[in-house]
Coordinates of N, CA, C and O in Angstrom, one line a residue:
L1 N -19.3 10.7 -6.2 CA -18.9 10.0 -5.1 C -19.2 8.6 -5.3 O -17.8 8.2 -4.3
D2 N -19.5 7.7 -6.0 CA -19.0 6.3 -6.0 C -17.7 6.1 -7.0 O -17.1 5.4 -6.2
V3 N -17.4 7.5 -7.8 CA -16.1 7.2 -8.1 C -15.0 7.5 -7.3 O -13.9 6.5 -7.3
R4 N -15.4 8.4 -6.4 CA -14.0 8.5 -5.4 C -14.1 7.2 -4.4 O -13.0 7.0 -3.9
A5 N -15.1 6.7 -3.9 CA -15.2 5.8 -3.2 C -14.7 4.6 -4.1 O -13.5 3.9 -3.3
A6 N -14.6 4.2 -5.3 CA -14.2 3.1 -6.0 C -12.6 3.4 -6.0 O -11.7 2.6 -5.9
R7 N -12.3 4.6 -6.2 CA -10.7 5.1 -6.3 C -10.2 4.5 -5.0 O -9.0 4.0 -5.1
E8 N -10.5 4.6 -3.9 CA -10.0 4.5 -2.5 C -10.0 3.0 -2.3 O -9.0 2.6 -2.0
K9 N -10.9 2.5 -2.9 CA -10.9 0.7 -3.0 C -9.9 0.3 -3.9 O -9.4 -0.6 -3.4
V10 N -9.8 0.9 -5.0 CA -8.7 0.3 -6.0 C -7.2 0.4 -5.3 O -6.6 -0.2 -5.4
E11 N -7.0 1.9 -4.6 CA -5.7 2.0 -3.9 C -5.7 1.0 -2.7 O -4.6 0.5 -2.5
I12 N -6.6 0.9 -2.1 CA -6.4 -0.5 -1.2 C -6.4 -1.8 -1.7 O -5.2 -2.5 -1.2
Q13 N -6.9 -2.4 -2.9 CA -6.3 -3.5 -3.3 C -5.3 -3.7 -4.0 O -4.4 -4.4 -3.7
L14 N -4.9 -2.2 -4.6 CA -3.5 -2.3 -4.9 C -2.6 -2.6 -4.3 O -1.4 -3.1 -4.0
G15 N -2.8 -1.8 -2.8 CA -1.6 -2.1 -2.2 C -1.7 -3.4 -1.5 O -0.4 -3.8 -0.9
N16 N -2.7 -4.1 -1.1 CA -2.7 -5.4 -0.8 C -2.3 -6.4 -1.7 O -1.5 -7.3 -1.1
V17 N -2.5 -6.1 -2.8 CA -1.8 -7.1 -3.8 C -0.3 -6.9 -3.9 O 0.4 -8.1 -3.8
Q18 N 0.1 -5.7 -3.9 CA 1.5 -5.3 -4.0 C 2.3 -6.1 -2.8 O 3.5 -6.6 -2.7
Q19 N 1.6 -5.7 -1.9 CA 2.2 -6.3 -0.5 C 2.3 -7.8 -0.3 O 3.4 -8.4 -0.1
F20 N 1.1 -8.2 -0.8 CA 1.3 -9.9 -1.0 C 2.5 -10.4 -1.9 O 3.0 -11.2 -1.5
V21 N 2.6 -9.9 -3.0 CA 3.6 -10.2 -4.0 C 4.9 -10.2 -3.2 O 5.7 -11.1 -3.5
D22 N 4.8 -9.3 -2.7 CA 6.4 -8.8 -2.2 C 6.9 -9.9 -0.7 O 7.6 -10.3 -0.7
V23 N 5.6 -10.2 -0.3 CA 5.8 -11.3 0.8 C 5.8 -12.5 0.4 O 6.5 -13.7 0.7
L24 N 5.1 -12.7 -0.9 CA 4.9 -14.0 -1.4 C 6.1 -14.7 -2.1 O 6.8 -15.6 -1.9
G25 N 7.0 -13.8 -2.6 CA 8.5 -14.1 -3.2 C 9.4 -14.8 -2.3 O 9.4 -16.2 -3.1
P26 N 9.6 -14.5 -1.4 CA 10.7 -15.5 -0.5 C 9.8 -16.6 -0.1 O 10.5 -17.9 0.0
I27 N 8.9 -16.5 0.4 CA 7.9 -17.8 1.1 C 7.8 -18.8 -0.1 O 8.1 -20.0 -0.1
A28 N 7.4 -18.2 -1.2 CA 7.1 -19.3 -2.6 C 8.4 -19.7 -2.9 O 8.5 -21.3 -3.1
Q29 N 9.3 -19.1 -3.1 CA 10.8 -19.6 -3.2 C 11.0 -20.8 -2.1 O 11.6 -21.9 -2.5
G30 N 10.8 -20.4 -0.9 CA 11.4 -21.4 0.3 C 10.5 -22.8 0.0 O 11.0 -23.9 0.2
I31 N 9.2 -22.7 -0.1 CA 8.0 -23.8 -0.4 C 8.7 -24.7 -1.6 O 8.8 -25.9 -1.6
E32 N 9.1 -24.1 -2.7 CA 9.6 -24.9 -3.9 C 10.9 -25.4 -3.5 O 11.2 -26.8 -4.3
D33 N 11.8 -24.7 -2.9 CA 13.0 -25.1 -2.8 C 12.9 -26.5 -1.8 O 13.7 -27.3 -1.9
L34 N 12.1 -26.4 -0.9 CA 12.1 -27.6 0.1 C 11.5 -28.6 -0.6 O 11.7 -29.9 -0.5
E35 N 10.4 -28.5 -1.4 CA 9.8 -29.7 -2.3 C 11.0 -30.0 -3.2 O 10.8 -31.3 -3.2
A36 N 11.7 -29.5 -4.0 CA 12.8 -29.7 -4.4 C 13.8 -30.7 -3.8 O 14.1 -31.9 -4.2
S37 N 14.1 -30.3 -2.5 CA 15.0 -31.0 -1.8 C 14.2 -32.4 -1.3 O 15.2 -33.3 -1.1
A38 N 13.0 -32.3 -1.1 CA 12.3 -33.5 -0.9 C 12.6 -34.5 -1.4 O 12.3 -36.0 -1.3
K39 N 12.7 -34.2 -3.0 CA 12.6 -35.1 -4.1 C 14.2 -36.1 -4.0 O 14.1 -37.0 -4.4
T40 N 15.1 -35.5 -3.2 CA 16.4 -36.0 -3.2 C 16.6 -36.8 -2.2 O 17.4 -37.8 -1.8
K41 N 16.1 -36.1 -1.0 CA 16.3 -36.6 0.4 C 15.1 -36.5 1.4 O 14.4 -35.4 1.2
P42 N 14.7 -37.5 2.0 CA 13.4 -37.2 2.8 C 13.6 -36.2 3.9 O 14.8 -35.8 4.3
L43 N 12.7 -35.4 4.0 CA 12.4 -34.4 5.0 C 12.0 -34.9 6.5 O 11.7 -35.7 6.6
A44 N 12.6 -34.2 7.3 CA 12.0 -34.4 8.5 C 10.5 -34.2 8.7 O 10.0 -33.4 7.8
K45 N 9.9 -34.7 9.4 CA 8.3 -35.0 9.8 C 7.9 -33.4 10.0 O 7.2 -32.8 9.3
S46 N 8.7 -32.8 10.7 CA 8.4 -31.4 11.2 C 8.7 -30.3 9.9 O 7.9 -29.4 10.0
A47 N 9.6 -30.5 9.2 CA 9.8 -29.9 8.3 C 8.7 -29.9 7.1 O 8.0 -28.8 6.5
A48 N 8.3 -31.1 6.9 CA 7.1 -31.5 5.8 C 6.0 -31.0 6.2 O 5.3 -30.2 5.5
D49 N 5.6 -31.2 7.6 CA 4.4 -30.3 8.2 C 4.4 -29.2 7.8 O 3.4 -28.2 7.4
K50 N 5.6 -28.3 8.3 CA 5.3 -27.1 8.4 C 5.3 -26.2 7.0 O 4.6 -25.4 6.4
N51 N 6.0 -27.0 5.9 CA 5.9 -26.9 4.5 C 4.4 -27.0 3.9 O 3.9 -26.1 3.4
A52 N 3.8 -28.0 4.2 CA 2.4 -28.2 4.2 C 1.5 -27.1 4.5 O 0.5 -26.8 3.8
A53 N 1.7 -26.7 6.0 CA 1.2 -25.8 6.4 C 1.1 -24.2 5.8 O 0.1 -23.7 5.4
N54 N 2.4 -23.9 5.3 CA 3.0 -23.0 4.7 C 1.9 -22.8 3.1 O 1.4 -21.8 2.7
K55 N 2.0 -24.1 2.7 CA 1.5 -24.1 1.5 C -0.1 -23.9 1.4 O -0.7 -23.0 0.5
Q56 N -0.6 -24.1 2.7 CA -2.4 -24.0 2.5 C -2.5 -22.4 3.2 O -3.5 -22.0 3.0
K57 N -1.6 -22.1 3.8 CA -1.6 -20.9 4.1 C -1.2 -19.8 2.9 O -2.4 -18.5 2.8
V58 N -0.6 -20.2 2.0 CA -0.4 -19.4 0.8 C -1.8 -19.4 0.0 O -2.3 -18.1 -0.4
V59 N -2.3 -20.5 -0.4 CA -3.5 -20.7 -1.2 C -4.6 -20.0 -0.5 O -5.5 -19.1 -1.0
E60 N -4.8 -20.3 0.7 CA -6.0 -19.2 1.9 C -5.8 -17.7 1.5 O -6.9 -17.0 1.2
A61 N -4.6 -17.2 1.4 CA -4.2 -15.8 1.3 C -4.6 -15.5 0.0 O -5.1 -14.3 -0.2
I62 N -4.4 -16.3 -1.1 CA -4.9 -15.9 -2.2 C -6.2 -15.6 -2.6 O -6.6 -14.8 -3.4
R63 N -6.9 -16.9 -2.1 CA -8.4 -16.9 -2.1 C -8.8 -15.6 -1.3 O -9.7 -15.1 -1.7
N64 N -8.2 -15.4 0.1 CA -8.9 -14.0 0.6 C -8.8 -12.7 -0.4 O -9.4 -12.1 -0.5
L65 N -7.6 -12.7 -1.1 CA -6.9 -11.5 -2.0 C -8.5 -11.9 -3.2 O -8.9 -10.7 -3.4
K66 N -8.6 -12.7 -3.5 CA -9.3 -13.0 -4.5 C -10.6 -12.7 -4.5 O -11.5 -12.0 -5.3
T67 N -11.2 -13.0 -3.1 CA -12.4 -12.6 -2.9 C -12.5 -11.2 -2.7 O -13.7 -10.3 -3.3
G68 N -11.7 -10.2 -2.3 CA -11.6 -8.6 -2.4 C -11.6 -8.3 -3.7 O -12.1 -7.5 -4.0
L69 N -11.0 -8.9 -4.6 CA -10.8 -8.4 -6.0 C -11.9 -8.7 -6.6 O -12.7 -7.5 -7.5
S70 N -12.5 -9.6 -6.5 CA -14.2 -10.0 -6.8 C -14.9 -9.2 -6.6 O -15.7 -8.6 -7.6
T71 N -14.9 -8.8 -5.4 CA -16.2 -7.6 -4.7 C -16.0 -6.5 -5.4 O -16.9 -5.8 -5.9
L72 N -14.7 -6.1 -5.8 CA -14.3 -4.6 -6.4 C -14.7 -4.4 -7.8 O -15.3 -3.6 -8.3
E73 N -14.2 -5.8 -8.6 CA -14.5 -5.9 -9.8 C -16.0 -5.9 -10.0 O -16.8 -5.3 -10.9
A74 N -17.0 -6.5 -9.4 CA -18.3 -6.5 -9.3 C -18.9 -5.1 -8.9 O -20.1 -4.8 -9.7
E75 N -18.4 -4.5 -8.3 CA -19.2 -3.0 -8.0 C -18.8 -2.3 -9.4 O -19.7 -1.3 -9.9
F76 N -17.8 -2.5 -10.1 CA -17.4 -1.9 -11.4 C -18.4 -2.2 -12.6 O -18.6 -1.5 -13.3
R77 N -19.0 -3.7 -12.4 CA -19.9 -4.1 -13.4 C -21.1 -3.5 -13.0 O -22.1 -3.4 -13.9
T78 N -21.6 -3.5 -11.7 CA -22.9 -3.0 -11.2 C -23.1 -1.8 -11.0 O -24.5 -1.1 -11.2
K79 N -22.3 -0.9 -10.8 CA -22.7 0.3 -10.5 C -22.4 1.3 -11.9 O -21.1 1.4 -12.5
A80 N -23.5 2.1 -12.4 CA -23.7 2.8 -13.5 C -22.8 3.7 -13.8 O -21.9 3.8 -14.6
S81 N -22.2 4.2 -12.6 CA -21.3 5.6 -12.5 C -19.7 4.8 -12.9 O -18.8 5.6 -13.0
L82 N -19.6 3.7 -12.5 CA -18.4 2.9 -12.8 C -18.2 2.2 -13.9 O -16.9 1.9 -14.4
Q83 N -19.2 1.9 -14.8 CA -19.1 0.9 -15.6 C -18.1 1.3 -16.9 O -17.6 0.6 -17.6
K84 N -18.1 2.9 -17.2 CA -17.4 3.4 -18.3 C -15.5 3.1 -18.0 O -15.0 2.9 -18.8
Y85 N -15.1 2.7 -16.6 CA -13.8 2.2 -16.1 C -13.9 0.6 -16.2 O -12.3 0.4 -15.6
L86 N -14.9 0.2 -16.1 CA -14.6 -1.4 -16.2 C -13.7 -2.0 -17.2 O -13.1 -3.0 -16.6
P87 N -13.4 -1.5 -18.6 CA -12.4 -2.4 -19.5 C -11.0 -2.3 -18.7 O -10.3 -3.0 -18.8
S88 N -10.7 -1.2 -18.0 CA -9.4 -1.1 -17.0 C -9.0 -2.0 -15.9 O -8.1 -2.7 -15.8
I89 N -10.4 -2.4 -15.4 CA -10.0 -3.5 -14.0 C -10.7 -4.9 -14.6 O -10.1 -5.9 -13.9
Q90 N -11.5 -4.9 -15.6 CA -12.0 -6.2 -16.0 C -11.0 -7.5 -16.0 O -10.1 -7.3 -16.6
G91 N -11.4 -8.3 -15.4 CA -10.5 -9.6 -15.5 C -9.8 -9.8 -14.2 O -8.9 -10.7 -14.3
I92 N -9.8 -8.7 -13.3 CA -8.7 -9.0 -12.1 C -9.1 -10.3 -11.3 O -8.2 -10.8 -10.7
T93 N -10.4 -10.7 -11.2 CA -11.0 -11.9 -10.4 C -10.4 -12.9 -11.2 O -9.9 -14.0 -10.8
D94 N -10.4 -13.2 -12.5 CA -9.9 -14.2 -13.0 C -8.2 -14.4 -13.1 O -7.9 -15.7 -13.0
L95 N -7.7 -13.4 -13.1 CA -6.5 -13.4 -13.0 C -5.9 -13.9 -11.3 O -5.1 -14.5 -11.4
A96 N -6.6 -13.6 -10.6 CA -6.5 -13.9 -9.0 C -6.8 -15.7 -9.1 O -6.2 -16.3 -8.3
G97 N -7.7 -16.1 -9.9 CA -8.2 -17.3 -9.8 C -6.8 -18.4 -10.9 O -6.6 -19.2 -9.9
E98 N -6.5 -17.7 -11.5 CA -5.2 -18.1 -12.2 C -4.0 -18.2 -11.2 O -3.4 -19.3 -11.2
S99 N -4.0 -17.4 -10.3 CA -3.0 -17.4 -9.3 C -3.1 -18.8 -8.3 O -2.2 -19.5 -7.9
E100 N -4.6 -18.4 -7.9 CA -4.8 -19.7 -6.8 C -4.5 -21.2 -7.6 O -4.1 -21.7 -7.1
D101 N -4.8 -21.2 -8.7 CA -4.8 -22.4 -9.6 C -3.3 -22.7 -9.7 O -3.0 -24.1 -9.3
S102 N -2.5 -21.9 -9.7 CA -1.3 -22.1 -9.8 C -0.5 -22.6 -8.3 O 0.3 -23.6 -8.3
A103 N -0.9 -21.9 -7.4 CA -0.5 -22.3 -6.0 C -1.1 -23.6 -5.6 O -0.3 -24.7 -4.8
I104 N -2.3 -24.0 -6.1 CA -2.9 -25.4 -5.7 C -2.3 -26.2 -6.4 O -1.7 -27.4 -5.8
A105 N -1.7 -25.8 -7.7 CA -0.9 -27.5 -8.4 C 0.7 -27.3 -7.8 O 1.4 -28.0 -8.5
G106 N 0.6 -26.3 -6.7 CA 2.3 -26.2 -6.5 C 3.3 -25.7 -7.0 O 4.5 -25.4 -6.8
R107 N 2.7 -24.7 -7.8 CA 3.7 -23.8 -8.8 C 3.7 -22.4 -7.8 O 2.9 -21.3 -8.3
F108 N 4.4 -22.0 -6.7 CA 4.0 -20.9 -5.8 C 4.7 -20.0 -6.8 O 4.4 -18.7 -6.5
V109 N 6.0 -19.8 -7.0 CA 6.7 -18.9 -7.7 C 5.7 -18.3 -8.6 O 5.7 -17.2 -9.0
A110 N 5.3 -19.1 -9.8 CA 4.5 -18.7 -10.9 C 3.3 -18.2 -10.7 O 2.4 -17.1 -11.2
A111 N 2.8 -18.4 -9.3 CA 1.4 -17.7 -8.8 C 1.6 -16.4 -8.7 O 0.6 -15.5 -8.8
K112 N 2.9 -16.0 -8.4 CA 2.8 -14.3 -8.3 C 2.6 -13.5 -10.1 O 2.2 -12.5 -9.8
D113 N 2.9 -14.2 -11.0 CA 2.8 -13.8 -12.4 C 1.4 -12.9 -12.5 O 1.5 -11.8 -13.0
P114 N 0.1 -14.0 -12.4 CA -1.2 -13.3 -12.5 C -1.1 -12.1 -11.7 O -2.1 -11.1 -12.0
L115 N -0.7 -12.3 -10.3 CA -1.1 -10.8 -9.4 C -0.4 -9.8 -9.9 O -0.8 -8.8 -9.9
R116 N 0.8 -9.9 -10.5 CA 1.8 -8.8 -11.6 C 0.7 -8.1 -12.4 O 0.9 -7.0 -12.2
D117 N 0.0 -9.0 -13.1 CA -1.2 -8.4 -13.9 C -2.1 -7.8 -13.3 O -2.6 -6.8 -13.9
V118 N -2.6 -8.3 -12.2 CA -3.5 -7.7 -11.4 C -3.2 -6.3 -10.9 O -3.9 -5.3 -11.2
I119 N -2.1 -5.9 -10.7 CA -1.3 -4.9 -9.7 C -1.3 -3.8 -11.0 O -1.7 -2.7 -11.1
K120 N -1.2 -4.2 -12.5 CA -1.0 -3.4 -13.6 C -2.4 -2.9 -14.1 O -2.6 -1.9 -14.2
R121 N -3.4 -3.8 -13.6 CA -4.9 -3.4 -14.0 C -5.5 -2.5 -13.0 O -5.8 -1.6 -13.4
L122 N -5.1 -2.9 -11.7 CA -5.4 -2.0 -10.6 C -4.7 -0.3 -10.9 O -5.3 0.5 -10.9
T123 N -3.5 -0.5 -11.5 CA -2.9 0.7 -11.4 C -3.3 1.6 -13.0 O -3.7 2.7 -12.7
D124 N -3.8 0.6 -14.1 CA -4.4 1.6 -14.8 C -5.6 2.2 -14.4 O -6.0 3.1 -15.2
T125 N -6.3 1.1 -13.6 CA -7.8 1.9 -13.1 C -7.4 3.1 -12.6 O -8.3 4.0 -12.9
Q126 N -6.7 2.9 -11.6 CA -6.0 4.1 -10.7 C -6.1 5.4 -11.6 O -6.5 6.6 -11.6
A127 N -5.1 5.3 -12.9 CA -5.0 6.5 -13.7 C -6.2 7.0 -14.4 O -6.0 8.2 -14.6
V128 N -7.0 6.1 -14.6 CA -8.1 6.6 -15.4 C -9.5 7.3 -14.5 O -10.3 7.8 -14.9
L129 N -9.4 6.8 -13.3 CA -10.1 7.2 -12.3 C -10.0 8.9 -12.2 O -8.9 9.1 -11.7
P130 N -11.0 9.7 -12.0 CA -10.9 11.1 -11.7 C -10.3 11.2 -10.2 O -10.8 10.4 -9.5
K131 N -9.6 12.2 -9.8 CA -9.2 12.3 -8.5 C -10.3 13.1 -7.7 O -10.9 13.9 -8.2

């Protein structure tokens, strides 16, 4: 029963991360393009404010993803019935942290790379969990 519930949670988190990475791509590029543009010519205050708000929203969204991933990974660590599957999922919290660190540092496009690794680990976990 724990394994079946864990499989469903892995599927949910996998969908969440995949959707986030798909949405993040254009947003991240837009943020970085605007930042690059601001280095050559001043931005209107409204554009600068909107870009700052978008950056904060992305960082917050990554933090929310990280919370869900951390909870999932902790479940695999603490439930005896799931511990044998831990090697395939282990590290997703750290990867989400790397993504968060990249975003905080202003590297929004690079923030997708650790999340792609999370997708791979979740997919690997899904493959080893019995149906």
